Tab-separated table of C-alpha atoms in Angstrom:
chain	number	residue	atom	x	y	z
A	1	UNK	CA	-20.574	-47.445	-9.577
A	2	UNK	CA	-19.506	-44.534	-11.751
A	3	UNK	CA	-18.103	-41.438	-10.054
A	4	UNK	CA	-18.701	-38.168	-11.894
A	5	UNK	CA	-16.642	-35.013	-11.406
A	6	UNK	CA	-17.000	-31.541	-12.835
A	7	UNK	CA	-14.234	-28.943	-12.938
A	8	UNK	CA	-15.068	-25.256	-13.192
A	9	UNK	CA	-12.710	-22.275	-13.252
A	10	UNK	CA	-13.591	-19.730	-10.568
A	11	UNK	CA	-11.344	-16.687	-10.484
A	12	UNK	CA	-7.769	-17.924	-10.247
A	13	UNK	CA	-8.635	-21.440	-9.075
A	14	UNK	CA	-10.549	-24.585	-10.013
A	15	UNK	CA	-13.711	-25.705	-8.276
A	16	UNK	CA	-14.257	-29.453	-8.410
A	17	UNK	CA	-17.728	-30.843	-7.760
A	18	UNK	CA	-17.985	-34.550	-7.012
A	19	UNK	CA	-19.168	-37.138	-4.492
A	20	UNK	CA	-16.872	-35.634	-1.826
A	21	UNK	CA	-18.403	-32.202	-2.267
A	22	UNK	CA	-16.820	-28.973	-3.496
A	23	UNK	CA	-13.103	-28.334	-3.322
A	24	UNK	CA	-10.937	-25.478	-4.571
A	25	UNK	CA	-7.509	-25.853	-6.172
A	26	UNK	CA	-5.089	-23.031	-7.120
A	27	UNK	CA	-4.613	-22.597	-10.872
A	28	UNK	CA	-1.103	-22.888	-12.269
A	29	UNK	CA	0.322	-20.806	-15.104
A	30	UNK	CA	-0.087	-23.736	-17.492
A	31	UNK	CA	-3.715	-24.124	-16.412
A	32	UNK	CA	-4.331	-20.481	-17.187
A	33	UNK	CA	-2.881	-20.931	-20.680
A	34	UNK	CA	-5.101	-23.972	-21.218
A	35	UNK	CA	-8.286	-22.120	-20.317
A	36	UNK	CA	-7.270	-18.880	-22.002
A	37	UNK	CA	-7.578	-15.294	-20.788
A	38	UNK	CA	-11.030	-14.756	-22.312
A	39	UNK	CA	-12.825	-17.246	-20.117
A	40	UNK	CA	-15.467	-15.832	-17.789
A	41	UNK	CA	-14.341	-15.921	-14.160
A	42	UNK	CA	-17.233	-15.627	-11.701
A	43	UNK	CA	-16.584	-14.189	-8.250
A	44	UNK	CA	-17.650	-15.838	-5.017
A	45	UNK	CA	-17.921	-14.002	-1.704
A	46	UNK	CA	-18.211	-15.356	1.800
A	47	UNK	CA	-20.040	-13.984	4.810
A	48	UNK	CA	-17.116	-11.799	5.780
A	49	UNK	CA	-17.258	-9.899	2.516
A	50	UNK	CA	-13.850	-11.253	1.459
A	51	UNK	CA	-13.642	-13.579	-1.529
A	52	UNK	CA	-14.232	-17.220	-0.716
A	53	UNK	CA	-12.005	-18.280	-3.587
A	54	UNK	CA	-8.949	-16.087	-3.358
A	55	UNK	CA	-6.706	-19.143	-3.458
A	56	UNK	CA	-4.630	-17.374	-6.063
A	57	UNK	CA	-2.758	-14.969	-3.820
A	58	UNK	CA	-4.793	-13.423	-1.038
A	59	UNK	CA	-5.924	-16.749	0.385
A	60	UNK	CA	-2.350	-17.978	0.313
A	61	UNK	CA	-1.350	-14.841	2.190
A	62	UNK	CA	-4.058	-15.519	4.783
A	63	UNK	CA	-2.868	-19.080	5.337
A	64	UNK	CA	0.745	-17.955	5.623
A	65	UNK	CA	-0.160	-15.225	8.093
A	66	UNK	CA	-2.168	-17.634	10.232
A	67	UNK	CA	0.975	-19.726	10.654
A	68	UNK	CA	3.028	-16.629	11.448
A	69	UNK	CA	0.507	-15.577	14.082
A	70	UNK	CA	0.738	-18.998	15.731
A	71	UNK	CA	4.518	-18.674	15.888
A	72	UNK	CA	4.284	-15.096	17.152
A	73	UNK	CA	1.895	-16.015	19.963
A	74	UNK	CA	4.148	-18.908	20.967
A	75	UNK	CA	7.138	-16.558	21.181
A	76	UNK	CA	5.579	-13.177	21.965
A	77	UNK	CA	8.193	-10.479	22.690
A	78	UNK	CA	7.825	-9.030	26.172
A	79	UNK	CA	7.163	-5.465	24.979
A	80	UNK	CA	4.489	-6.632	22.549
A	81	UNK	CA	2.820	-8.813	25.184
A	82	UNK	CA	2.645	-5.842	27.548
A	83	UNK	CA	1.012	-3.629	24.921
A	84	UNK	CA	-1.407	-6.405	23.986
A	85	UNK	CA	-2.496	-6.661	27.612
A	86	UNK	CA	-2.511	-3.028	28.729
A	87	UNK	CA	-2.770	-1.039	25.504
A	88	UNK	CA	-1.335	2.433	24.880
A	89	UNK	CA	-2.491	5.998	24.297
A	90	UNK	CA	-3.188	6.921	20.693
A	91	UNK	CA	-1.896	10.414	19.958
A	92	UNK	CA	-3.040	10.228	16.297
A	93	UNK	CA	0.405	11.301	15.091
A	94	UNK	CA	-0.029	9.732	11.666
A	95	UNK	CA	-3.509	11.129	11.057
A	96	UNK	CA	-2.452	14.627	12.096
A	97	UNK	CA	0.639	14.483	9.885
A	98	UNK	CA	-1.103	13.484	6.649
A	99	UNK	CA	-3.983	15.960	6.946
A	100	UNK	CA	-3.451	18.910	4.645
A	101	UNK	CA	-5.547	21.922	3.573
A	102	UNK	CA	-7.857	21.446	0.595
A	103	UNK	CA	-6.015	21.793	-2.698
A	104	UNK	CA	-2.791	20.289	-1.376
A	105	UNK	CA	-1.663	16.701	-0.996
A	106	UNK	CA	0.633	14.897	1.421
A	107	UNK	CA	3.069	12.209	0.280
A	108	UNK	CA	3.719	8.959	2.132
A	109	UNK	CA	6.695	7.025	0.687
A	110	UNK	CA	6.286	3.265	0.901
A	111	UNK	CA	9.559	1.470	1.544
A	112	UNK	CA	9.893	-1.907	-0.187
A	113	UNK	CA	12.191	-3.621	-2.685
A	114	UNK	CA	9.800	-6.196	-4.140
A	115	UNK	CA	6.226	-6.370	-5.375
A	116	UNK	CA	4.049	-9.491	-5.787
A	117	UNK	CA	3.629	-8.854	-9.514
A	118	UNK	CA	7.138	-7.526	-10.253
A	119	UNK	CA	9.426	-9.510	-8.046
A	120	UNK	CA	12.555	-7.676	-6.896
A	121	UNK	CA	12.834	-4.283	-8.595
A	122	UNK	CA	15.439	-2.457	-6.511
A	123	UNK	CA	18.001	-2.782	-3.763
A	124	UNK	CA	18.241	-0.526	-0.743
A	125	UNK	CA	21.711	-0.664	0.781
A	126	UNK	CA	20.750	1.964	3.367
A	127	UNK	CA	17.141	2.237	4.518
A	128	UNK	CA	18.132	4.959	6.965
A	129	UNK	CA	19.416	7.105	4.075
A	130	UNK	CA	16.071	6.814	2.292
A	131	UNK	CA	14.327	7.647	5.557
A	132	UNK	CA	16.438	10.809	5.771
A	133	UNK	CA	15.588	11.697	2.145
A	134	UNK	CA	11.894	11.423	2.982
A	135	UNK	CA	12.272	13.787	5.914
A	136	UNK	CA	14.329	16.332	3.982
A	137	UNK	CA	11.894	16.339	1.045
A	138	UNK	CA	8.919	17.080	3.265
A	139	UNK	CA	7.115	13.737	3.236
A	140	UNK	CA	4.231	13.575	5.694
A	141	UNK	CA	4.994	10.067	6.998
A	142	UNK	CA	6.706	6.805	6.032
A	143	UNK	CA	5.128	3.412	5.392
A	144	UNK	CA	7.467	0.428	5.686
A	145	UNK	CA	6.409	-2.941	4.278
A	146	UNK	CA	7.178	-5.667	6.802
A	147	UNK	CA	6.090	-8.747	4.835
A	148	UNK	CA	9.476	-9.835	3.503
A	149	UNK	CA	8.166	-12.586	1.237
A	150	UNK	CA	6.028	-10.171	-0.765
A	151	UNK	CA	7.857	-6.868	-0.379
A	152	UNK	CA	11.503	-7.632	0.413
A	153	UNK	CA	11.639	-5.472	3.557
A	154	UNK	CA	10.901	-6.501	7.126
A	155	UNK	CA	10.683	-5.361	10.747
A	156	UNK	CA	14.411	-4.693	10.785
A	157	UNK	CA	13.916	-2.309	7.854
A	158	UNK	CA	11.186	-0.538	9.800
A	159	UNK	CA	13.440	-0.321	12.829
A	160	UNK	CA	16.161	1.372	10.756
A	161	UNK	CA	13.726	3.821	9.145
A	162	UNK	CA	12.206	4.699	12.520
A	163	UNK	CA	15.651	4.972	14.090
A	164	UNK	CA	16.632	7.616	11.549
A	165	UNK	CA	13.459	9.570	12.273
A	166	UNK	CA	14.216	9.469	16.006
A	167	UNK	CA	17.279	11.619	15.290
A	168	UNK	CA	14.971	14.507	14.440
A	169	UNK	CA	13.438	14.737	17.907
A	170	UNK	CA	13.640	18.305	19.146
A	171	UNK	CA	13.848	19.652	15.598
A	172	UNK	CA	11.182	21.302	13.454
A	173	UNK	CA	9.541	19.523	11.872
A	174	UNK	CA	9.848	16.573	14.191
A	175	UNK	CA	10.240	12.899	13.285
A	176	UNK	CA	7.928	11.547	10.601
A	177	UNK	CA	5.276	9.086	11.830
A	178	UNK	CA	5.951	5.500	10.745
A	179	UNK	CA	3.342	3.052	9.456
A	180	UNK	CA	3.689	-0.729	9.289
A	181	UNK	CA	2.312	-2.052	5.990
A	182	UNK	CA	1.590	-5.751	6.315
A	183	UNK	CA	-1.216	-8.282	6.097
A	184	UNK	CA	-2.652	-7.960	9.583
A	185	UNK	CA	-5.191	-10.584	10.634
A	186	UNK	CA	-4.724	-10.731	14.415
A	187	UNK	CA	-4.247	-8.241	17.242
A	188	UNK	CA	-1.013	-9.989	18.234
A	189	UNK	CA	0.506	-8.616	15.011
A	190	UNK	CA	-0.765	-5.153	15.943
A	191	UNK	CA	0.896	-5.432	19.339
A	192	UNK	CA	4.176	-6.324	17.612
A	193	UNK	CA	3.864	-3.244	15.387
A	194	UNK	CA	3.203	-1.055	18.407
A	195	UNK	CA	6.245	-2.497	20.177
A	196	UNK	CA	8.381	-1.292	17.258
A	197	UNK	CA	7.090	2.211	17.838
A	198	UNK	CA	4.680	2.331	14.884
A	199	UNK	CA	2.253	5.232	14.765
A	200	UNK	CA	-0.081	3.529	12.304
A	201	UNK	CA	-0.899	0.273	10.533
A	202	UNK	CA	-2.563	-0.514	7.211
A	203	UNK	CA	-5.519	-2.911	7.394
A	204	UNK	CA	-6.713	-4.631	4.220
A	205	UNK	CA	-10.525	-4.801	4.039
A	206	UNK	CA	-10.376	-7.474	1.314
A	207	UNK	CA	-8.453	-9.706	3.706
A	208	UNK	CA	-10.341	-8.872	6.900
A	209	UNK	CA	-13.920	-8.446	5.744
A	210	UNK	CA	-16.199	-7.639	8.685
A	211	UNK	CA	-13.307	-8.341	11.089
A	212	UNK	CA	-12.024	-4.921	10.028
A	213	UNK	CA	-14.053	-3.262	12.784
A	214	UNK	CA	-12.379	-5.226	15.574
A	215	UNK	CA	-8.932	-4.647	14.111
A	216	UNK	CA	-9.489	-0.875	13.800
A	217	UNK	CA	-10.551	-0.796	17.460
A	218	UNK	CA	-7.560	-2.911	18.520
A	219	UNK	CA	-5.116	-0.665	16.678
A	220	UNK	CA	-6.557	2.385	18.424
A	221	UNK	CA	-6.395	0.633	21.789
A	222	UNK	CA	-2.703	-0.046	21.198
A	223	UNK	CA	-1.941	3.571	20.355
A	224	UNK	CA	-1.952	3.448	16.550
A	225	UNK	CA	-4.007	4.973	13.750
A	226	UNK	CA	-5.489	2.571	11.198
A	227	UNK	CA	-5.599	3.184	7.456
A	228	UNK	CA	-8.119	0.782	5.916
A	229	UNK	CA	-7.251	-0.208	2.341
A	230	UNK	CA	-10.301	-0.747	0.113
A	231	UNK	CA	-10.768	-1.757	-3.517
A	232	UNK	CA	-14.496	-1.421	-4.185
A	233	UNK	CA	-17.708	0.060	-2.782
A	234	UNK	CA	-18.507	-2.975	-0.632
A	235	UNK	CA	-15.131	-2.764	1.108
A	236	UNK	CA	-15.503	1.000	1.523
A	237	UNK	CA	-18.817	0.400	3.282
A	238	UNK	CA	-17.087	-2.102	5.587
A	239	UNK	CA	-14.379	0.457	6.404
A	240	UNK	CA	-16.891	3.221	7.178
A	241	UNK	CA	-19.003	0.882	9.303
A	242	UNK	CA	-15.816	-0.085	11.159
A	243	UNK	CA	-15.369	3.550	12.170
A	244	UNK	CA	-12.228	4.075	10.080
A	245	UNK	CA	-10.900	7.629	10.240
A	246	UNK	CA	-8.677	6.962	7.225
A	247	UNK	CA	-9.284	4.920	4.077
A	248	UNK	CA	-6.884	4.098	1.263
A	249	UNK	CA	-8.399	3.496	-2.168
A	250	UNK	CA	-6.473	1.123	-4.402
A	251	UNK	CA	-6.978	0.310	-8.088
A	252	UNK	CA	-5.619	-3.177	-7.497
A	253	UNK	CA	-7.265	-6.516	-8.218
A	254	UNK	CA	-6.811	-8.488	-5.015
A	255	UNK	CA	-7.224	-11.792	-6.848
A	256	UNK	CA	-3.969	-11.233	-8.695
A	257	UNK	CA	-2.459	-8.124	-6.993
A	258	UNK	CA	-2.253	-6.536	-10.435
A	259	UNK	CA	-3.332	-2.951	-11.022
A	260	UNK	CA	-6.696	-3.247	-12.771
A	261	UNK	CA	-5.629	-0.965	-15.585
A	262	UNK	CA	-2.763	1.495	-15.883
A	263	UNK	CA	-3.382	5.109	-16.725
A	264	UNK	CA	-2.300	6.516	-20.093
A	265	UNK	CA	-0.141	9.397	-18.861
A	266	UNK	CA	0.841	10.615	-22.314
A	267	UNK	CA	-2.731	11.041	-23.546
A	268	UNK	CA	-4.014	12.131	-20.122
A	269	UNK	CA	-6.825	9.582	-20.319
A	270	UNK	CA	-8.128	7.298	-17.593
A	271	UNK	CA	-9.447	3.801	-18.141
A	272	UNK	CA	-12.914	2.824	-16.935
A	273	UNK	CA	-11.740	0.799	-13.880
A	274	UNK	CA	-9.756	3.831	-12.699
A	275	UNK	CA	-12.814	6.027	-13.125
A	276	UNK	CA	-14.895	3.551	-11.117
A	277	UNK	CA	-12.415	2.934	-8.314
A	278	UNK	CA	-9.846	5.667	-7.839
A	279	UNK	CA	-12.024	8.558	-9.013
A	280	UNK	CA	-15.452	7.093	-8.329
A	281	UNK	CA	-14.934	5.828	-4.779
A	282	UNK	CA	-13.372	9.039	-3.475
A	283	UNK	CA	-16.737	10.741	-3.988
A	284	UNK	CA	-18.356	8.108	-1.761
A	285	UNK	CA	-16.085	8.776	1.227
A	286	UNK	CA	-17.986	10.626	3.993
A	287	UNK	CA	-16.950	14.089	5.149
A	288	UNK	CA	-14.316	13.940	7.856
A	289	UNK	CA	-12.716	10.668	6.712
A	290	UNK	CA	-9.183	11.148	5.394
A	291	UNK	CA	-8.623	9.499	2.013
A	292	UNK	CA	-5.352	8.225	0.517
A	293	UNK	CA	-4.693	7.030	-3.047
A	294	UNK	CA	-2.736	3.764	-3.096
A	295	UNK	CA	-1.164	1.754	-5.894
A	296	UNK	CA	0.251	2.845	-9.225
A	297	UNK	CA	0.831	6.508	-8.382
A	298	UNK	CA	4.270	6.755	-9.937
A	299	UNK	CA	3.841	9.884	-12.044
A	300	UNK	CA	3.683	13.526	-11.019
A	301	UNK	CA	0.722	14.225	-13.289
A	302	UNK	CA	-1.205	11.416	-11.607
A	303	UNK	CA	-0.469	12.882	-8.164
A	304	UNK	CA	-1.718	16.308	-9.235
A	305	UNK	CA	-4.862	14.807	-10.786
A	306	UNK	CA	-5.616	12.810	-7.636
A	307	UNK	CA	-5.185	15.978	-5.599
A	308	UNK	CA	-7.678	17.822	-7.802
A	309	UNK	CA	-10.139	14.919	-7.558
A	310	UNK	CA	-10.261	15.249	-3.782
A	311	UNK	CA	-7.520	13.023	-2.415
A	312	UNK	CA	-5.671	14.246	0.666
A	313	UNK	CA	-2.695	11.886	0.444
A	314	UNK	CA	-0.885	9.538	-1.890
A	315	UNK	CA	1.184	6.505	-0.959
A	316	UNK	CA	4.047	6.019	-3.423
A	317	UNK	CA	6.396	3.050	-3.472
A	318	UNK	CA	8.169	1.930	-6.635
A	319	UNK	CA	8.947	5.366	-8.126
A	320	UNK	CA	10.505	6.701	-4.932
A	321	UNK	CA	12.477	3.512	-4.295
A	322	UNK	CA	13.889	3.527	-7.821
A	323	UNK	CA	14.724	7.211	-7.443
A	324	UNK	CA	16.488	6.571	-4.160
A	325	UNK	CA	18.489	3.734	-5.711
A	326	UNK	CA	19.658	6.090	-8.476
A	327	UNK	CA	20.587	8.703	-5.881
A	328	UNK	CA	22.671	6.284	-3.854
A	329	UNK	CA	24.489	5.115	-6.982
A	330	UNK	CA	25.386	8.619	-8.175
A	331	UNK	CA	28.226	10.938	-7.298
A	332	UNK	CA	28.256	14.640	-6.504
A	333	UNK	CA	29.036	15.285	-10.180
A	334	UNK	CA	26.422	12.979	-11.706
A	335	UNK	CA	23.405	13.096	-9.418
A	336	UNK	CA	20.209	11.621	-10.835
A	337	UNK	CA	17.559	14.246	-11.498
A	338	UNK	CA	14.588	12.079	-10.586
A	339	UNK	CA	15.865	11.022	-7.192
A	340	UNK	CA	13.556	10.248	-4.277
A	341	UNK	CA	13.765	13.722	-2.748
A	342	UNK	CA	12.980	15.398	-6.043
A	343	UNK	CA	9.993	13.173	-6.750
A	344	UNK	CA	8.434	13.767	-3.346
A	345	UNK	CA	8.811	17.503	-3.810
A	346	UNK	CA	7.294	17.292	-7.308
A	347	UNK	CA	4.313	15.243	-6.120
A	348	UNK	CA	3.608	17.883	-3.469
A	349	UNK	CA	3.969	20.811	-5.868
A	350	UNK	CA	0.911	22.894	-6.729
A	351	UNK	CA	1.351	22.266	-10.434
A	352	UNK	CA	-1.267	22.186	-13.160
A	353	UNK	CA	-2.377	18.797	-14.449
A	354	UNK	CA	-3.367	20.474	-17.712
A	355	UNK	CA	0.051	21.840	-18.551
A	356	UNK	CA	2.270	19.656	-16.391
A	357	UNK	CA	4.692	17.083	-17.850
A	358	UNK	CA	3.155	13.797	-18.908
A	359	UNK	CA	5.787	11.603	-17.269
A	360	UNK	CA	8.456	11.623	-14.612
A	361	UNK	CA	11.040	11.531	-17.392
A	362	UNK	CA	9.977	15.059	-18.369
A	363	UNK	CA	11.505	16.334	-15.162
A	364	UNK	CA	15.002	16.517	-16.549
A	365	UNK	CA	14.944	20.280	-16.104
A	366	UNK	CA	11.955	20.827	-18.383
A	367	UNK	CA	8.275	21.561	-17.941
A	368	UNK	CA	6.178	23.006	-15.167
A	369	UNK	CA	7.173	21.663	-11.768
A	370	UNK	CA	10.759	20.927	-12.794
A	371	UNK	CA	12.163	23.187	-10.101
A	372	UNK	CA	10.318	21.184	-7.470
A	373	UNK	CA	11.662	17.895	-8.791
A	374	UNK	CA	15.356	18.659	-8.875
A	375	UNK	CA	16.763	17.389	-5.629
A	376	UNK	CA	20.366	18.367	-6.420
A	377	UNK	CA	22.305	20.406	-8.932
A	378	UNK	CA	25.814	19.776	-10.196
A	379	UNK	CA	28.102	22.724	-10.850
């Protein structure tokens, strides 16, 4: 008897079809070179709305998180178990903090030291110092990545950032709300976040699919706001149907975690995928739902453009982390101009996207908005 097999590339994995049925195998770097970048890669979707063949990265994340959830449930901290059972009152601190009048934008720094597509890009010797910078610069809230494998920071990092914010109790403004940014797939993880004092969590619609609705409800029951991250119209529909009060629109390909296409800041032009996702989807968000731009917002001009297109908030990671690293490494006589505080202030500034500088590098004391970007001056 002759056994016949067929191998087909689907997304970032192989599909084999043979006597045993269909199986999926992750594609290696050498496999990708063999097939070439021009090969057509069809997309498969399951009932949940999430990709059936996300074996590349997202499916690996799901499998890893399932194991983490098993371990968490087997060793559930007492505080988290109590919240999971009894819940908590949601005061909507995060949602209230990021809401701003039309024509202005709030900034949410995202604390991390790694990215799935970059690897390690910075070191943060003092998370509490960065947390203080965020407060002093007028950030609306802080998002701390707690998936150490992907982002380099963890629950201990969140604890330090939140601990610094607790020092501002009784002051005006008060402590910044803190969000846990992770790959949440189970309410036990939400209970853990709540036990750390989180005011909000980020839920990924590509990962959760139609389970998003239950997770949004669970977060609310445990006293936290939920920002639902979406990447296309189908996921936006899932988020709205789930009753999300906040959505985050990302120009990221969840098969590879790469930004679909970068923006040409110098020429002030926007590639088609950006037009379809970042600019196109914001017009589809219903009235009353707060919308945040996520991923790749590392330039002041981009922040101002997003503001003018209707975004209420931006979540910024790499640029602020790099700026903070420069700040920590400088002295009183050689402070970096584009430090974290300065960037946050520049992103918030009511500058003109038409005449504003085309890159963060232009903020070395030149161009419109420069005064907002200078966090320190040396005399």
